[in-house]
mmCIF file of C-alpha atoms in Angstrom:
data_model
loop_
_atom_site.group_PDB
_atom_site.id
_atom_site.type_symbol
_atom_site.label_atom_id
_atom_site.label_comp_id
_atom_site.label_asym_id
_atom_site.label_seq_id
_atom_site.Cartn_x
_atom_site.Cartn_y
_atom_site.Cartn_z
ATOM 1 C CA UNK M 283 -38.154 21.799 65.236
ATOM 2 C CA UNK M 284 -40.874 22.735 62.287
ATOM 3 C CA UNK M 285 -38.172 26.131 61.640
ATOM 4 C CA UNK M 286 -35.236 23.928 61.415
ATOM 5 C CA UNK M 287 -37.044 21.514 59.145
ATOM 6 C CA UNK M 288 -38.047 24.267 56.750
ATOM 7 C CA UNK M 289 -34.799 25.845 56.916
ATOM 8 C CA UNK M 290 -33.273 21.896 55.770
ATOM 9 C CA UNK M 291 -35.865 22.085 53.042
ATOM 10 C CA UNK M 292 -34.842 25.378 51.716
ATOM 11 C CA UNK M 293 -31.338 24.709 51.858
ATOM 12 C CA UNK M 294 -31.889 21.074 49.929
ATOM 13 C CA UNK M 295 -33.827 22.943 47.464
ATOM 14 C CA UNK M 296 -31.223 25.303 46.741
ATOM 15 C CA UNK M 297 -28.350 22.701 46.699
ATOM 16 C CA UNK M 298 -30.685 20.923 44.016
ATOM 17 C CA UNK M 299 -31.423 24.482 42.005
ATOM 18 C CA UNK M 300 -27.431 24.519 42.132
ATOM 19 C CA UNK M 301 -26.708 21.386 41.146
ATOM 20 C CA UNK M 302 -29.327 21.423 38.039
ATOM 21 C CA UNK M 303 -28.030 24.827 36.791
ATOM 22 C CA UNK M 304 -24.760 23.583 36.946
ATOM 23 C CA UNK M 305 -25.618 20.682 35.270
ATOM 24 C CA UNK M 306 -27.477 22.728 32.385
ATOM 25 C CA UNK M 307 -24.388 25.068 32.118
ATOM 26 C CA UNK M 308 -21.802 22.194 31.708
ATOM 27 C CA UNK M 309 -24.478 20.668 28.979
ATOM 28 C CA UNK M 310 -24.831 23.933 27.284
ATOM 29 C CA UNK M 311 -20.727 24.477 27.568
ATOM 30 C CA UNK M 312 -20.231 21.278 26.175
ATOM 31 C CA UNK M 313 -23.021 21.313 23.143
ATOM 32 C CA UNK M 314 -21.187 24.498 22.275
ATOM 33 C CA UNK M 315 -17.696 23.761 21.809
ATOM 34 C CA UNK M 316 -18.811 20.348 20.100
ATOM 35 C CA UNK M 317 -20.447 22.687 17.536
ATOM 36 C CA UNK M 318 -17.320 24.882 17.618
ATOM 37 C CA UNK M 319 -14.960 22.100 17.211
ATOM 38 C CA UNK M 320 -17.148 20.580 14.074
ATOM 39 C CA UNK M 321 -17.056 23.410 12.266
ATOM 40 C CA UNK M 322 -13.121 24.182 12.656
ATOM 41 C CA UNK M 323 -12.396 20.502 11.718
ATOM 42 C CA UNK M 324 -14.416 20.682 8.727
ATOM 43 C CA UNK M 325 -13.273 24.439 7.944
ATOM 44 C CA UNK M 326 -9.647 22.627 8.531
ATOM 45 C CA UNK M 327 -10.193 19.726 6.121
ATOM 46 C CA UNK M 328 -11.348 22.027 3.345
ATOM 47 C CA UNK M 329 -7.352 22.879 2.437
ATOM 48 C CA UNK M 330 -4.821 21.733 5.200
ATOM 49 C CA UNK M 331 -3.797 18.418 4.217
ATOM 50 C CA UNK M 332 -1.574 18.426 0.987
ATOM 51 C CA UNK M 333 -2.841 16.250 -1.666
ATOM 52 C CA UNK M 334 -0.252 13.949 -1.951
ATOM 53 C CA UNK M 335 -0.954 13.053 1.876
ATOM 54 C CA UNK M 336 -4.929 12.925 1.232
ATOM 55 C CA UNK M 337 -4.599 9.050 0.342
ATOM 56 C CA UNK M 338 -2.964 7.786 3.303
ATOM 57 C CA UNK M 339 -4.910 9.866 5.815
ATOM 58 C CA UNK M 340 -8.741 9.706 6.849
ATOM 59 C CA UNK M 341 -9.634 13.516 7.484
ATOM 60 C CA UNK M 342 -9.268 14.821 10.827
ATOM 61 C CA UNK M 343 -12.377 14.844 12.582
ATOM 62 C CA UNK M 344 -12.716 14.882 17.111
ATOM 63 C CA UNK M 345 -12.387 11.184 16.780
ATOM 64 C CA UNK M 346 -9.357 11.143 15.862
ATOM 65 C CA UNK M 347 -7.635 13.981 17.416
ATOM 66 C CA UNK M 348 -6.740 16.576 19.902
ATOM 67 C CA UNK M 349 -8.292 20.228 20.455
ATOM 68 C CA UNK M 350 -7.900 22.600 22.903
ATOM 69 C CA UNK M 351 -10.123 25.883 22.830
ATOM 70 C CA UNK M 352 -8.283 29.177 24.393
ATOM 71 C CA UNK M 353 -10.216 32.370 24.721
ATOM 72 C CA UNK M 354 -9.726 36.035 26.358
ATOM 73 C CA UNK M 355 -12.587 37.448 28.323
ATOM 74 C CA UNK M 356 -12.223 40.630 26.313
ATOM 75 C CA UNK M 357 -12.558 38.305 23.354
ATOM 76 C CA UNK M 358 -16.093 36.825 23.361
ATOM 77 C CA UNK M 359 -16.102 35.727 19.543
ATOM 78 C CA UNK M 360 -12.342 35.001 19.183
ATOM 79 C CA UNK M 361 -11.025 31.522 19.715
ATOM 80 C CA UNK M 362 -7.342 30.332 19.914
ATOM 81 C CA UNK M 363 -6.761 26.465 19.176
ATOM 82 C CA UNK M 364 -5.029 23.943 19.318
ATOM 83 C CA UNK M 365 -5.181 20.770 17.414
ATOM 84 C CA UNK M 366 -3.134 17.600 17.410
ATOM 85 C CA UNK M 367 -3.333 15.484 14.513
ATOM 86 C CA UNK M 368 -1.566 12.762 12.477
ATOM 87 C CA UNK M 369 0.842 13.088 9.795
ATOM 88 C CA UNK M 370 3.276 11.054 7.775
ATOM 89 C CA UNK M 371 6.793 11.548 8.867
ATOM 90 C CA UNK M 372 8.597 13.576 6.040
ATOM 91 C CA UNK M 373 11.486 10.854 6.913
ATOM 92 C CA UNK M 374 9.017 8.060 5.000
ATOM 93 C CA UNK M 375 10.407 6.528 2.244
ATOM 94 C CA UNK M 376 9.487 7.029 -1.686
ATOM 95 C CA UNK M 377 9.143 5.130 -4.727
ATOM 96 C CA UNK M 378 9.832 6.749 -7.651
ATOM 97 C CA UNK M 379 9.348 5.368 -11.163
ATOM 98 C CA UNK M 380 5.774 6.252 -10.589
ATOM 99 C CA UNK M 381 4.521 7.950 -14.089
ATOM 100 C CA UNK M 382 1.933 10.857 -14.460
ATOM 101 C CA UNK M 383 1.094 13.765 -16.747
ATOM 102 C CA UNK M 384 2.096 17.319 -16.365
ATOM 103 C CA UNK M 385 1.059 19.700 -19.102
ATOM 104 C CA UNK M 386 0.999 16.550 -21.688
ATOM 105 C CA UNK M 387 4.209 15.625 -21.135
ATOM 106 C CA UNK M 388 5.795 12.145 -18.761
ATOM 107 C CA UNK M 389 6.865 13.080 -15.842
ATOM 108 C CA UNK M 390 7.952 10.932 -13.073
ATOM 109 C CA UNK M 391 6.385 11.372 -9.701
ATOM 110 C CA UNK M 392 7.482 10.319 -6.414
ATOM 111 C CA UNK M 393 5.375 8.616 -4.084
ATOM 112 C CA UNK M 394 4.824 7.407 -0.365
ATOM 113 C CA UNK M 395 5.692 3.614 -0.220
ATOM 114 C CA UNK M 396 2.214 2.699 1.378
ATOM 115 C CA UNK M 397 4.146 -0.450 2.994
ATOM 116 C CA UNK M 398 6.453 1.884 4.943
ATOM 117 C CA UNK M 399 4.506 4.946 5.826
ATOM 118 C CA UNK M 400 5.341 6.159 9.147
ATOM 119 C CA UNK M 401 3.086 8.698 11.327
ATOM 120 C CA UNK M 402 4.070 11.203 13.216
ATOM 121 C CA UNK M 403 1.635 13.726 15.563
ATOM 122 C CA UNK M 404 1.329 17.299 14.292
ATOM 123 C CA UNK M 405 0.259 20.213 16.226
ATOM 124 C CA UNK M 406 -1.337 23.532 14.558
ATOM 125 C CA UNK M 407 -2.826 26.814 16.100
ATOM 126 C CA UNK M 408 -5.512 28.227 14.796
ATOM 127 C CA UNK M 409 -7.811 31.559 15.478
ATOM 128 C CA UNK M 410 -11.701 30.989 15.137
ATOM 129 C CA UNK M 411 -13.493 33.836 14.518
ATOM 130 C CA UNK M 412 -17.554 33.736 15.005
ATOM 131 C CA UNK M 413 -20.003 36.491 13.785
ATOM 132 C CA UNK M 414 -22.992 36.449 12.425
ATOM 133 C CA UNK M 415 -23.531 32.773 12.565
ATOM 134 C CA UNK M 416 -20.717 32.799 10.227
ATOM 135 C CA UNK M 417 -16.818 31.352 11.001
ATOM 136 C CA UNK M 418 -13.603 32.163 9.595
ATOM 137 C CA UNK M 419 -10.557 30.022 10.709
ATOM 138 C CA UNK M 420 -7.572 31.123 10.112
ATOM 139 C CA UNK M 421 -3.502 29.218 10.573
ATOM 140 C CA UNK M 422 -1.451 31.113 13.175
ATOM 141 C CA UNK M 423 2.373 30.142 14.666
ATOM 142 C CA UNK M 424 3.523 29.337 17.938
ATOM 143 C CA UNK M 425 4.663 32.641 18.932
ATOM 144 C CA UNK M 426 0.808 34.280 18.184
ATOM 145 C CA UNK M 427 -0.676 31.348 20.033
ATOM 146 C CA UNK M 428 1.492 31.378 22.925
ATOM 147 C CA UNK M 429 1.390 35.465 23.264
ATOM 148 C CA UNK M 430 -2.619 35.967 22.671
ATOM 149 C CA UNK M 431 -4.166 32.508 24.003
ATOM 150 C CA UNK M 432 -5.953 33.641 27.187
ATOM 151 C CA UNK M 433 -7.237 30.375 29.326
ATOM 152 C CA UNK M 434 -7.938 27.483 28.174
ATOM 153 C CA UNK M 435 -11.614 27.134 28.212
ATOM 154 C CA UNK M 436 -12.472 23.421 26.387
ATOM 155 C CA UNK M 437 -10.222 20.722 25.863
ATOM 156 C CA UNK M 438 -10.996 17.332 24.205
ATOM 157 C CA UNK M 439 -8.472 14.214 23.951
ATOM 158 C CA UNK M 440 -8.773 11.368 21.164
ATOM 159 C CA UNK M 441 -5.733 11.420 19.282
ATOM 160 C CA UNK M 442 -5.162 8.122 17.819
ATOM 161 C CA UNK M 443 -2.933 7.498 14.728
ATOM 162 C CA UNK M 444 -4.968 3.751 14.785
ATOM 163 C CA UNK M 445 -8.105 5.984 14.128
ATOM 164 C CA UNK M 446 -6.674 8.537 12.065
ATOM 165 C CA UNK M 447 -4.714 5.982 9.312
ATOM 166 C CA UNK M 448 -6.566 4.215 6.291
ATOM 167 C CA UNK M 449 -7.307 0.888 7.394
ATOM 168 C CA UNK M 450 -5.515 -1.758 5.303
ATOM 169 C CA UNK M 451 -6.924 -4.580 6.676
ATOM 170 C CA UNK M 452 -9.882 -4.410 4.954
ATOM 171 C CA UNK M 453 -8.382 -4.907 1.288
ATOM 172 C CA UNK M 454 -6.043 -7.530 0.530
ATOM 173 C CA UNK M 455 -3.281 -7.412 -1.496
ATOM 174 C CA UNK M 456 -3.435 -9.015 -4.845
ATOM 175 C CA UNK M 457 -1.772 -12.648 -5.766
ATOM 176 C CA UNK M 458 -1.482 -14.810 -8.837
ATOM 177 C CA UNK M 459 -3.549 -17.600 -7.222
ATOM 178 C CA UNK M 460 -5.823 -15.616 -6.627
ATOM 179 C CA UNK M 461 -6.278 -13.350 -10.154
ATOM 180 C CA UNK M 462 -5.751 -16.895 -12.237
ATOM 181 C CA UNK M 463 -9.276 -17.945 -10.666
ATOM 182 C CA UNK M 464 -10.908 -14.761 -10.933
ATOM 183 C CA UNK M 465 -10.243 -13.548 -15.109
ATOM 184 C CA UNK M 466 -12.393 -10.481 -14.701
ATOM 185 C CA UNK M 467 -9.901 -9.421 -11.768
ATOM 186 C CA UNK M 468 -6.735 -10.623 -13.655
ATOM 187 C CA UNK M 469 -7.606 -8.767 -16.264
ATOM 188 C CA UNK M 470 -8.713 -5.577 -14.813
ATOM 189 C CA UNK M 471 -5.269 -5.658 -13.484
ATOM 190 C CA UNK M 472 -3.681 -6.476 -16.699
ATOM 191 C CA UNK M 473 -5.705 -3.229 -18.029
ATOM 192 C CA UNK M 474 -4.974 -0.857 -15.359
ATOM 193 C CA UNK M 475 -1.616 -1.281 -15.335
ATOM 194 C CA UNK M 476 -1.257 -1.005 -18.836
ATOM 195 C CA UNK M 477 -2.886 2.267 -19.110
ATOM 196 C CA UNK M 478 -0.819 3.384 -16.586
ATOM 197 C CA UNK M 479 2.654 2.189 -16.954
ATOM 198 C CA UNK M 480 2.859 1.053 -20.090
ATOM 199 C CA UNK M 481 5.081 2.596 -22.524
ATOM 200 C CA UNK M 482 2.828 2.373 -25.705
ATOM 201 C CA UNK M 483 0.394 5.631 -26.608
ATOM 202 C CA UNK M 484 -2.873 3.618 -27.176
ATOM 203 C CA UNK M 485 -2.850 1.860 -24.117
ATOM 204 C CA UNK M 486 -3.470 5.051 -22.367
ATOM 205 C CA UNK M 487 -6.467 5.350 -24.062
ATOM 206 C CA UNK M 488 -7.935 2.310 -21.390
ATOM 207 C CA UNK M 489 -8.314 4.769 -19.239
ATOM 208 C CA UNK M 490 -11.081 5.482 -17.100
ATOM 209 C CA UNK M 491 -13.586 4.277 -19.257
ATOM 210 C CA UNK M 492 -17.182 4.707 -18.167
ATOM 211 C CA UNK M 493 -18.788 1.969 -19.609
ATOM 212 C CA UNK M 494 -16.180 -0.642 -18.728
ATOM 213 C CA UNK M 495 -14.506 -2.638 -20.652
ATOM 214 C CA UNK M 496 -15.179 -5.570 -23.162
ATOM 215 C CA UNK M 497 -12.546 -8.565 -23.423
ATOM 216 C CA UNK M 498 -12.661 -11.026 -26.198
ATOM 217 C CA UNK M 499 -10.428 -13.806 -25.280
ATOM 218 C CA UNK M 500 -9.338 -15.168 -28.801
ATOM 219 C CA UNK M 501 -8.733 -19.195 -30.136
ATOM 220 C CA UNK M 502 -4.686 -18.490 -30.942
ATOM 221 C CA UNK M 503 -4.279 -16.668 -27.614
ATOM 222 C CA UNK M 504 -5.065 -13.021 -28.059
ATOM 223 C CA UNK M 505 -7.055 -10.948 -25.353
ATOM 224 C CA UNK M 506 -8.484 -7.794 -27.289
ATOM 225 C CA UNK M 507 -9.286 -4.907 -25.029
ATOM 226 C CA UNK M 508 -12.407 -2.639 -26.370
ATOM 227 C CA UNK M 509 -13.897 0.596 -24.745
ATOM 228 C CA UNK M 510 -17.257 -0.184 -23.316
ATOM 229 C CA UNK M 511 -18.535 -3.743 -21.737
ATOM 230 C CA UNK M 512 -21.104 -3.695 -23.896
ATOM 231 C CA UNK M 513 -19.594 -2.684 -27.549
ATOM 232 C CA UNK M 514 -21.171 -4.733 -30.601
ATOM 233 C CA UNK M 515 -19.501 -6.193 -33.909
ATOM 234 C CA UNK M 516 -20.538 -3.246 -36.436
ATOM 235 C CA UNK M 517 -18.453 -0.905 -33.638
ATOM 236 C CA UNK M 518 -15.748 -2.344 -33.755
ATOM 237 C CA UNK M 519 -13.895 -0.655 -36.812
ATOM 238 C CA UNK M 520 -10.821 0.171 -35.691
ATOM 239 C CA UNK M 521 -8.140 -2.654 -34.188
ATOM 240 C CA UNK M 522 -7.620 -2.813 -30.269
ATOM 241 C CA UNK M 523 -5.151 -3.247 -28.265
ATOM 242 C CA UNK M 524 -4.548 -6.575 -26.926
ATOM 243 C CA UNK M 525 -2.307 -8.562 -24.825
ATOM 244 C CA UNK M 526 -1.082 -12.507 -24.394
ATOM 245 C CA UNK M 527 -0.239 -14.206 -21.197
ATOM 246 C CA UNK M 528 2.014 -16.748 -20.534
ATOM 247 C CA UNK M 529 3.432 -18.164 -16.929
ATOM 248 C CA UNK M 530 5.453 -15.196 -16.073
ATOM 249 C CA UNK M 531 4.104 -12.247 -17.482
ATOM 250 C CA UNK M 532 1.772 -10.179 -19.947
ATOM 251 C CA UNK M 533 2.877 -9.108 -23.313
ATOM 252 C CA UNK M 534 0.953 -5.846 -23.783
ATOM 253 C CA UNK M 535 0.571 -5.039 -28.003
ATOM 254 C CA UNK M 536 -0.982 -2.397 -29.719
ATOM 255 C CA UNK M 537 -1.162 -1.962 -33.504
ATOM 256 C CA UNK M 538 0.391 1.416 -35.252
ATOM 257 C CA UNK M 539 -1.888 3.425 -37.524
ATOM 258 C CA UNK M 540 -1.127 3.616 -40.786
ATOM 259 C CA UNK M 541 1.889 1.564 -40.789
ATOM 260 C CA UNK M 542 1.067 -2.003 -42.950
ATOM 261 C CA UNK M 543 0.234 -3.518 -40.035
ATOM 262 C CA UNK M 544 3.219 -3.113 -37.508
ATOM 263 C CA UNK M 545 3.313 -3.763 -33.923
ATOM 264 C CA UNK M 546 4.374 -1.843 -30.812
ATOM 265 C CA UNK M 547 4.911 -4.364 -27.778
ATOM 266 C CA UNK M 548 6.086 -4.637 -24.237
ATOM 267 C CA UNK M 549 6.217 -7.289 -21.860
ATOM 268 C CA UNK M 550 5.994 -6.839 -18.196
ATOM 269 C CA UNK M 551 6.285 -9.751 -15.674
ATOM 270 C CA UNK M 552 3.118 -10.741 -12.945
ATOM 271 C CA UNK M 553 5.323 -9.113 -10.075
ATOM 272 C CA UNK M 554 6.061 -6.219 -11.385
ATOM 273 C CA UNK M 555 2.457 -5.837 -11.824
ATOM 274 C CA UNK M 556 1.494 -7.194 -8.510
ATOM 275 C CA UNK M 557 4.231 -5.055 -6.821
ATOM 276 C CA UNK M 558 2.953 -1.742 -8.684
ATOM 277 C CA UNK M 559 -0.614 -2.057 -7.719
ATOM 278 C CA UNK M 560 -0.183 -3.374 -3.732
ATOM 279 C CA UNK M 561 1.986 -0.506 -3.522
ATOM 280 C CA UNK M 562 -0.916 1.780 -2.534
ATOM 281 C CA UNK M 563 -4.406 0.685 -1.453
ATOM 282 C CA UNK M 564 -5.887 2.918 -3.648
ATOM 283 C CA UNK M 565 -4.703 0.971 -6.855
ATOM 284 C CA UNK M 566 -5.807 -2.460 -4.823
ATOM 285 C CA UNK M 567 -9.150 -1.224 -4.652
ATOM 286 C CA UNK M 568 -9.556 0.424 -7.750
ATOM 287 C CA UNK M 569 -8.917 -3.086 -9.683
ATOM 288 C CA UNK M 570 -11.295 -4.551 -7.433
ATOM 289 C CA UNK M 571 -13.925 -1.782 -8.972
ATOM 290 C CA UNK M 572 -12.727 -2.503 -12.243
ATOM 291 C CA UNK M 573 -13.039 -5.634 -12.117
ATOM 292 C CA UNK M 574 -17.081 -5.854 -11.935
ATOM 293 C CA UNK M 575 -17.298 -3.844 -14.859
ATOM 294 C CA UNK M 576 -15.120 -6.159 -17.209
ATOM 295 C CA UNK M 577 -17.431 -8.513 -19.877
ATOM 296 C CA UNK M 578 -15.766 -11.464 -21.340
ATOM 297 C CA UNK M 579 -16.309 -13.013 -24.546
ATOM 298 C CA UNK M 580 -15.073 -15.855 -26.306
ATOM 299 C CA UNK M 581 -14.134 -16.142 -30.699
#
């Protein structure tokens, strides 16, 4: 009886050596290819989404998507992968009428309608080379992946185009009711849509400006626009643009140098504006910024 109870003993011992080595392997496997799979997703984000994409998407990360890890045994610093991630579906439509600046010059630009995106899943192959605590990824096709894989040897699964898009429902759109009882809003609208849309020279000047903006909201109906929140009197030399409101729209004006006094004008309606700004969330919450760094003054 006492040999057969030692020989029970050894055995349990064993099974629970085995079990904890196992259990430290599968921990050290798995601390590994989380390390591996950080550093190929942020080696990846560095360059592989196109810019014009960049606003639409959150960066790829193993929240949000799929990677597989391939490897040869002859190949003990070589990885082949494979990652699944969200795009937008070339088939998405465009606005165009969109303007921006190339060498100087007006172009127009076409853009993703952010109200009609659609997403699609991607899938790239990659090699990931390690050596010397140092990695080097590099974009391979099909053909090379399928050829020179080896076994798959990791594999994790959280593809999700509700993880991977912007979320939207964070910022709301913009509405009239809404901008008439907020004025620093309504007119950080009224400013950033002028300095981008706006067919009159000075108003491009608007423009990112650092210090904010300064709005003196005149007795016959004028709103001058000045450079910095904070400008005083003796600064304020030259004339500014301005613009009047009335129940439909925004009549943007800008005085022309050296010219006895004569206007340039354009008058844009509140839906036009609205529509141009809710078109991307980007514009929605860069008003919103704009906004707390717009002063108001009455004359």
């Amino acid at each position: 009886m006492k040999r057969k109870s030692v020989y029970s003993l050894i055995l349990f011992a064993s099974l629970i050596i085995i079990l904890l080595l196992s259990l430290f392997y599968y921990h050290h496997k798995q601390e590994k290819y989380q390390q591996l799979t950080q550093l190929t997703f942020k080696a990846m984000n560095k360059g592989v989404t196109p810019s014009e994409t960049k606003p639409y998407l959150k960066a790829s990360t193993s929240k949000n998507s799929d990677i597989t890890f391939y490897k040869k045994f002859n190949f003990e610093r070589k990885y082949y992968i494979k990652i699944r991630v969200v795009g937008i579906d070339s088939k998405s439509p465009l606005l165009i009428g969109t303007q921006g600046d190339l060498l100087g010059k007006k172009v127009t630009v076409p853009e993703y309608d952010m109200t009609k995106i659609k997403y699609e899943p991607y899938t790239n192959y990659y090699t990931l080379t390690v050596k010397d605590k140092k990695t080097s990824l590099k974009s391979i096709d099909y053909q090379d992946f399928r050829k020179n894989k080896g076994r798959k040897v990791y594999e994790s699964k959280h593809y999700s185009i509700k993880n991977k898009v912007e979320s939207q429902k964070n910022v709301e759109e913009l509405n009239m009711p809404e901008l008439n009882h907020n004025k620093s809003k309504l007119y950080a609208a009224i400013i950033y849509y002028g300095s981008k849309q706006v067919n009159i020279e000075r108003w491009k000047e608007l423009t990112n400006s650092p210090k904010g903006w300064q709005v003196n909201q005149m007795n016959d109906g004028r709103k001058l626009v000045w450079r910095d929140k904070n400008i005083q009197s003796e600064q304020k030399q030259l004339a500014p643009n301005y613009f009047k409101l009335d129940q439909n729209g925004v009549d943007y004006r800008s005085f022309i140098i050296h010219s006895n006094g004569k206007e340039m004008h354009e008058y844009v309606t509140n839906q036009i504006i609205l529509d141009y700004i809710n078109q991307k969330i980007q514009r929605v919450k860069h008003v919103n910024k704009m906004s707390k760094e717009i002063k108001i003054t009455k004359n």
